[in-house]
Amino acid sequence: MPFLEFVAGCLSGALGLAVGHPLDTVKVRLQAQSVYKGIFDCVAKTYSHEGLHGFFKGMAFPVLTTGITNSVVFGSYSNALDYLTQSQRSDRSQGVPASMAQVFTAGCFSGLMQVFVQAPIDLVKVRLQSQSTVARYRGPVHCVAVILKEEGPRGLFRGAVALALRDVPCYGLYFLPYEVTRKALTEDGKQPGTFAILMAGGIAGVVTWGFANPMDVVKARLQLSGTGGREYSGVIHCIRVSVREEGLRVFFKGLLLNSLRAFPVNAVTFLSYESLMRLFYKQTR
């Protein structure tokens, strides 16, 4: 039943994103702009200038579309794991676990697949979130229209290389700590409980963002290139300029926020996914 993984991934992804979007907005602004002294300064300025609404800028678009992205991630991962292990999800949950190499490979494959869907979605989200005092885009549809007019179809994939460099290896890492932690917190012969899934999902998110943050900074800056600020010709140029002007610490901008956001977001995402999969499989028996 490969289609069920895509449905469960879609719903769980939307729930997880809704939980973490306010912190994601602060993270994007810290990474892409140099006008904030830190997390609290960014939060204070965003609230004083824009109110609570400022933290939810650009959320409607990714909530509607992240479901699609997450369905690709979980659907691709689960089906790739089925192929690599020559077994079904139910077989693996009953004592025939996949190897770490198989989990990592399936995760990398899911990261590659979701880049094709995520690149234009993430670009629009980041540009909407980065708007503070000047509203260049009236909404997601207007943002897409402006990008197509000014940059052409290729403009929608600005930052896609950085996104791929971030997501392909990091989605391999994403599922590894989840599987390891969930197994460690589950008694032999039993199904993982709510606590085990929440902890495994949260830890997986934090570990992954620890590796993903440097390229996430580069991705955000490339996506905002040509929108009124500094322009970058590519990944290498962005890295060189960023290091020259701000030092190596630039690649850790937003790391604390990413980690704080990653735990609840991924805990909710994995718990929702696992709960839905159990419900779907129960109904199809």
Short mmCIF file of C-alpha atoms in Angstrom, two decimals:
data_model
loop_
_atom_site.label_atom_id
_atom_site.label_comp_id
_atom_site.label_asym_id
_atom_site.label_seq_id
_atom_site.Cartn_x
_atom_site.Cartn_y
_atom_site.Cartn_z
CA MET A 1 0.00 0.00 0.00
CA PRO A 2 2.59 2.59 -1.05
CA PHE A 3 0.01 5.36 -1.46
CA LEU A 4 -0.78 5.42 2.27
CA GLU A 5 2.72 6.63 3.14
CA PHE A 6 2.20 9.67 0.90
CA VAL A 7 -1.16 10.50 2.51
CA ALA A 8 0.18 10.16 6.06
CA GLY A 9 3.26 12.22 5.15
CA CYS A 10 1.08 14.97 3.71
CA LEU A 11 -1.10 15.37 6.81
CA SER A 12 1.73 15.04 9.33
CA GLY A 13 3.86 17.57 7.45
CA ALA A 14 1.16 20.24 7.55
CA LEU A 15 0.69 19.73 11.30
CA GLY A 16 4.40 19.94 12.01
CA LEU A 17 4.86 23.09 9.96
CA ALA A 18 2.01 24.91 11.72
CA VAL A 19 3.73 24.24 15.06
CA GLY A 20 7.12 25.62 14.03
CA HIS A 21 6.40 28.45 11.57
CA PRO A 22 6.80 31.42 13.98
CA LEU A 23 10.31 30.32 14.97
CA ASP A 24 11.09 29.57 11.33
CA THR A 25 10.24 33.18 10.43
CA VAL A 26 12.67 34.49 13.05
CA LYS A 27 15.32 32.04 11.80
CA VAL A 28 14.98 33.17 8.18
CA ARG A 29 15.31 36.84 9.16
CA LEU A 30 18.37 36.20 11.31
CA GLN A 31 20.07 34.25 8.52
CA ALA A 32 19.28 36.58 5.64
CA GLN A 33 19.50 40.01 7.27
CA SER A 34 22.17 41.72 9.39
CA VAL A 35 19.94 44.25 11.15
CA TYR A 36 19.19 42.05 14.17
CA LYS A 37 21.49 41.60 17.17
CA GLY A 38 20.09 38.22 18.07
CA ILE A 39 16.99 36.11 18.60
CA PHE A 40 15.32 38.35 21.17
CA ASP A 41 16.10 41.51 19.19
CA CYS A 42 14.53 39.96 16.09
CA VAL A 43 11.46 38.81 18.04
CA ALA A 44 11.05 42.24 19.66
CA LYS A 45 11.42 44.18 16.41
CA THR A 46 9.13 41.85 14.50
CA TYR A 47 6.44 42.14 17.18
CA SER A 48 6.75 45.94 17.58
CA HIS A 49 6.63 46.62 13.82
CA GLU A 50 4.24 43.91 12.65
CA GLY A 51 2.51 42.40 15.68
CA LEU A 52 1.81 38.68 16.01
CA HIS A 53 0.90 38.57 12.32
CA GLY A 54 4.57 39.14 11.47
CA PHE A 55 5.55 35.73 12.83
CA PHE A 56 3.07 33.98 10.57
CA LYS A 57 4.02 35.67 7.30
CA GLY A 58 4.09 33.24 4.44
CA MET A 59 2.52 30.42 6.47
CA ALA A 60 -0.62 29.83 4.41
CA PHE A 61 1.37 28.91 1.32
CA PRO A 62 3.74 26.37 2.94
CA VAL A 63 0.97 24.83 5.07
CA LEU A 64 -0.91 24.05 1.88
CA THR A 65 2.20 22.90 0.05
CA THR A 66 4.35 21.35 2.78
CA GLY A 67 1.88 18.52 2.90
CA ILE A 68 2.93 17.74 -0.67
CA THR A 69 6.63 18.01 0.16
CA ASN A 70 6.34 15.87 3.27
CA SER A 71 4.33 13.27 1.41
CA VAL A 72 7.21 13.00 -1.07
CA VAL A 73 9.73 12.66 1.79
CA PHE A 74 7.90 9.98 3.76
CA GLY A 75 6.44 8.24 0.73
CA SER A 76 9.80 8.08 -1.06
CA TYR A 77 11.61 6.98 2.10
CA SER A 78 9.16 4.22 2.98
CA ASN A 79 8.95 2.86 -0.54
CA ALA A 80 12.73 3.06 -1.05
CA LEU A 81 13.18 1.14 2.20
CA ASP A 82 10.69 -1.47 1.00
CA TYR A 83 12.74 -1.87 -2.17
CA LEU A 84 16.14 -1.98 -0.43
CA THR A 85 15.04 -4.48 2.22
CA GLN A 86 12.69 -6.44 -0.04
CA SER A 87 10.17 -6.28 2.82
CA GLN A 88 7.09 -4.33 3.88
CA ARG A 89 6.64 -1.88 6.74
CA SER A 90 4.67 -4.48 8.73
CA ASP A 91 7.52 -7.01 8.36
CA ARG A 92 10.09 -4.54 9.69
CA SER A 93 7.92 -3.61 12.67
CA GLN A 94 7.67 -7.29 13.63
CA GLY A 95 11.36 -8.00 14.05
CA VAL A 96 13.04 -7.66 10.64
CA PRO A 97 14.59 -4.18 10.93
CA ALA A 98 16.40 -2.43 8.12
CA SER A 99 20.16 -1.91 8.39
CA MET A 100 21.59 1.55 9.10
CA ALA A 101 23.02 1.67 5.56
CA GLN A 102 19.59 0.95 4.09
CA VAL A 103 17.94 3.61 6.27
CA PHE A 104 20.57 6.20 5.28
CA THR A 105 20.30 5.38 1.57
CA ALA A 106 16.50 5.54 1.60
CA GLY A 107 16.68 8.85 3.46
CA CYS A 108 19.09 10.34 0.91
CA PHE A 109 16.76 9.23 -1.89
CA SER A 110 13.79 10.91 -0.21
CA GLY A 111 15.82 14.11 0.20
CA LEU A 112 16.67 14.15 -3.50
CA MET A 113 13.07 13.56 -4.56
CA GLN A 114 11.66 16.33 -2.40
CA VAL A 115 14.12 18.95 -3.75
CA PHE A 116 12.24 19.07 -7.06
CA VAL A 117 9.01 19.94 -5.23
CA GLN A 118 10.45 21.94 -2.35
CA ALA A 119 12.73 24.36 -4.24
CA PRO A 120 10.06 26.75 -5.60
CA ILE A 121 7.86 26.37 -2.50
CA ASP A 122 10.70 27.20 -0.13
CA LEU A 123 11.81 30.13 -2.28
CA VAL A 124 8.38 31.77 -2.06
CA LYS A 125 8.16 31.06 1.69
CA VAL A 126 11.56 32.62 2.41
CA ARG A 127 10.85 35.72 0.34
CA LEU A 128 7.50 36.29 2.05
CA GLN A 129 9.02 35.73 5.50
CA SER A 130 11.89 38.12 4.85
CA GLN A 131 9.54 41.06 4.27
CA SER A 132 9.57 43.29 7.33
CA THR A 133 8.95 46.98 6.59
CA VAL A 134 8.63 46.91 2.80
CA ALA A 135 6.04 44.54 1.35
CA ARG A 136 7.30 43.77 -2.13
CA TYR A 137 5.03 40.76 -2.52
CA ARG A 138 1.30 40.88 -1.75
CA GLY A 139 1.10 37.11 -1.31
CA PRO A 140 2.36 33.78 -2.66
CA VAL A 141 0.63 34.07 -6.04
CA HIS A 142 1.93 37.61 -6.55
CA CYS A 143 5.41 36.49 -5.44
CA VAL A 144 5.45 33.69 -8.03
CA ALA A 145 4.21 36.12 -10.72
CA VAL A 146 6.95 38.67 -9.91
CA ILE A 147 9.67 35.99 -9.93
CA LEU A 148 8.50 34.63 -13.28
CA LYS A 149 8.33 38.12 -14.76
CA GLU A 150 11.72 39.30 -13.50
CA GLU A 151 13.75 36.08 -13.47
CA GLY A 152 11.86 33.60 -15.66
CA PRO A 153 11.04 29.98 -14.74
CA ARG A 154 14.64 29.38 -13.62
CA GLY A 155 14.10 32.00 -10.94
CA LEU A 156 11.75 29.67 -9.09
CA PHE A 157 14.67 27.30 -8.55
CA ARG A 158 17.09 29.89 -7.19
CA GLY A 159 18.99 28.24 -4.34
CA ALA A 160 18.02 24.73 -5.48
CA VAL A 161 21.64 23.54 -5.59
CA ALA A 162 22.18 24.66 -1.99
CA LEU A 163 18.88 23.02 -1.07
CA ALA A 164 20.03 19.73 -2.62
CA LEU A 165 23.43 19.94 -0.89
CA ARG A 166 21.56 20.46 2.38
CA ASP A 167 18.74 17.94 2.04
CA VAL A 168 20.18 14.89 0.26
CA PRO A 169 22.72 13.96 2.98
CA CYS A 170 20.69 15.43 5.82
CA TYR A 171 17.56 13.41 5.08
CA GLY A 172 19.79 10.36 5.21
CA LEU A 173 20.82 11.49 8.70
CA TYR A 174 17.24 12.49 9.53
CA PHE A 175 15.87 8.96 9.62
CA LEU A 176 18.91 7.35 11.28
CA PRO A 177 18.59 8.89 14.77
CA TYR A 178 14.83 8.42 14.58
CA GLU A 179 15.10 4.69 13.97
CA VAL A 180 17.89 4.24 16.55
CA THR A 181 16.19 6.26 19.30
CA ARG A 182 12.78 4.73 18.72
CA LYS A 183 14.25 1.22 18.93
CA ALA A 184 16.22 2.07 22.09
CA LEU A 185 13.08 3.35 23.84
CA THR A 186 10.91 0.40 22.83
CA GLU A 187 10.84 -2.98 24.56
CA ASP A 188 11.61 -5.98 22.38
CA GLY A 189 8.54 -7.40 20.72
CA LYS A 190 6.38 -4.34 21.42
CA GLN A 191 5.20 -1.43 19.30
CA PRO A 192 6.83 1.94 20.09
CA GLY A 193 4.73 4.11 22.40
CA THR A 194 3.89 7.80 22.15
CA PHE A 195 6.86 8.87 24.29
CA ALA A 196 9.33 6.85 22.22
CA ILE A 197 8.05 8.33 18.94
CA LEU A 198 7.98 11.90 20.27
CA MET A 199 11.54 11.67 21.63
CA ALA A 200 12.85 9.91 18.52
CA GLY A 201 11.26 12.46 16.20
CA GLY A 202 12.48 15.42 18.25
CA ILE A 203 16.04 14.10 18.50
CA ALA A 204 16.08 13.32 14.77
CA GLY A 205 15.12 16.92 14.00
CA VAL A 206 17.75 18.45 16.29
CA VAL A 207 20.57 16.20 15.03
CA THR A 208 19.67 16.85 11.40
CA TRP A 209 19.60 20.62 11.78
CA GLY A 210 22.99 20.55 13.45
CA PHE A 211 24.40 19.28 10.14
CA ALA A 212 22.04 21.21 7.86
CA ASN A 213 22.40 24.72 9.29
CA PRO A 214 25.49 25.94 7.36
CA MET A 215 23.96 25.12 3.97
CA ASP A 216 20.60 26.43 5.18
CA VAL A 217 22.19 29.86 5.64
CA VAL A 218 23.64 29.73 2.13
CA LYS A 219 20.29 28.61 0.71
CA ALA A 220 18.39 31.47 2.35
CA ARG A 221 20.87 34.06 1.08
CA LEU A 222 20.79 32.70 -2.47
CA GLN A 223 17.00 32.70 -2.43
CA LEU A 224 16.96 36.38 -1.46
CA SER A 225 19.70 37.31 -3.92
CA GLY A 226 18.52 39.98 -6.34
CA THR A 227 15.60 41.16 -4.20
CA GLY A 228 17.22 44.43 -3.19
CA GLY A 229 20.12 43.20 -1.08
CA ARG A 230 23.46 41.59 -1.92
CA GLU A 231 23.57 39.42 -5.02
CA TYR A 232 25.41 36.11 -5.23
CA SER A 233 26.41 34.26 -8.39
CA GLY A 234 26.24 30.82 -6.81
CA VAL A 235 26.92 28.61 -3.79
CA ILE A 236 30.73 29.09 -3.75
CA HIS A 237 30.48 32.86 -4.21
CA CYS A 238 27.93 33.11 -1.41
CA ILE A 239 30.15 31.09 0.94
CA ARG A 240 33.24 33.19 0.14
CA VAL A 241 31.49 36.54 0.57
CA SER A 242 29.70 35.47 3.76
CA VAL A 243 32.90 34.18 5.39
CA ARG A 244 34.90 37.25 4.33
CA GLU A 245 32.34 39.68 5.74
CA GLU A 246 31.07 37.83 8.80
CA GLY A 247 33.49 35.01 9.55
CA LEU A 248 32.77 31.30 9.98
CA ARG A 249 30.18 32.05 12.66
CA VAL A 250 27.83 33.13 9.87
CA PHE A 251 27.08 29.46 9.15
CA PHE A 252 25.70 28.99 12.65
CA LYS A 253 23.18 31.81 12.38
CA GLY A 254 19.78 30.51 13.38
CA LEU A 255 21.19 27.21 14.72
CA LEU A 256 19.72 27.70 18.20
CA LEU A 257 16.34 28.58 16.72
CA ASN A 258 16.47 25.69 14.28
CA SER A 259 17.20 23.31 17.15
CA LEU A 260 14.45 24.76 19.37
CA ARG A 261 12.00 24.57 16.49
CA ALA A 262 13.13 21.16 15.26
CA PHE A 263 12.28 19.21 18.39
CA PRO A 264 8.53 19.97 18.65
CA VAL A 265 8.02 20.15 14.89
CA ASN A 266 9.55 16.76 14.18
CA ALA A 267 8.11 15.17 17.30
CA VAL A 268 4.62 16.18 16.13
CA THR A 269 5.38 15.21 12.52
CA PHE A 270 6.58 11.69 13.35
CA LEU A 271 3.86 11.06 15.93
CA SER A 272 1.20 12.15 13.45
CA TYR A 273 2.75 10.02 10.71
CA GLU A 274 3.05 6.89 12.84
CA SER A 275 -0.48 7.31 14.24
CA LEU A 276 -1.97 7.74 10.77
CA MET A 277 -0.08 4.75 9.40
CA ARG A 278 -1.34 2.55 12.23
CA LEU A 279 -4.88 3.77 11.57
CA PHE A 280 -4.61 3.20 7.82
CA TYR A 281 -3.15 -0.28 8.16
CA LYS A 282 -5.77 -1.26 10.76
CA GLN A 283 -8.56 -0.15 8.42
CA THR A 284 -7.13 -2.07 5.45
CA ARG A 285 -6.83 -5.40 7.26
#
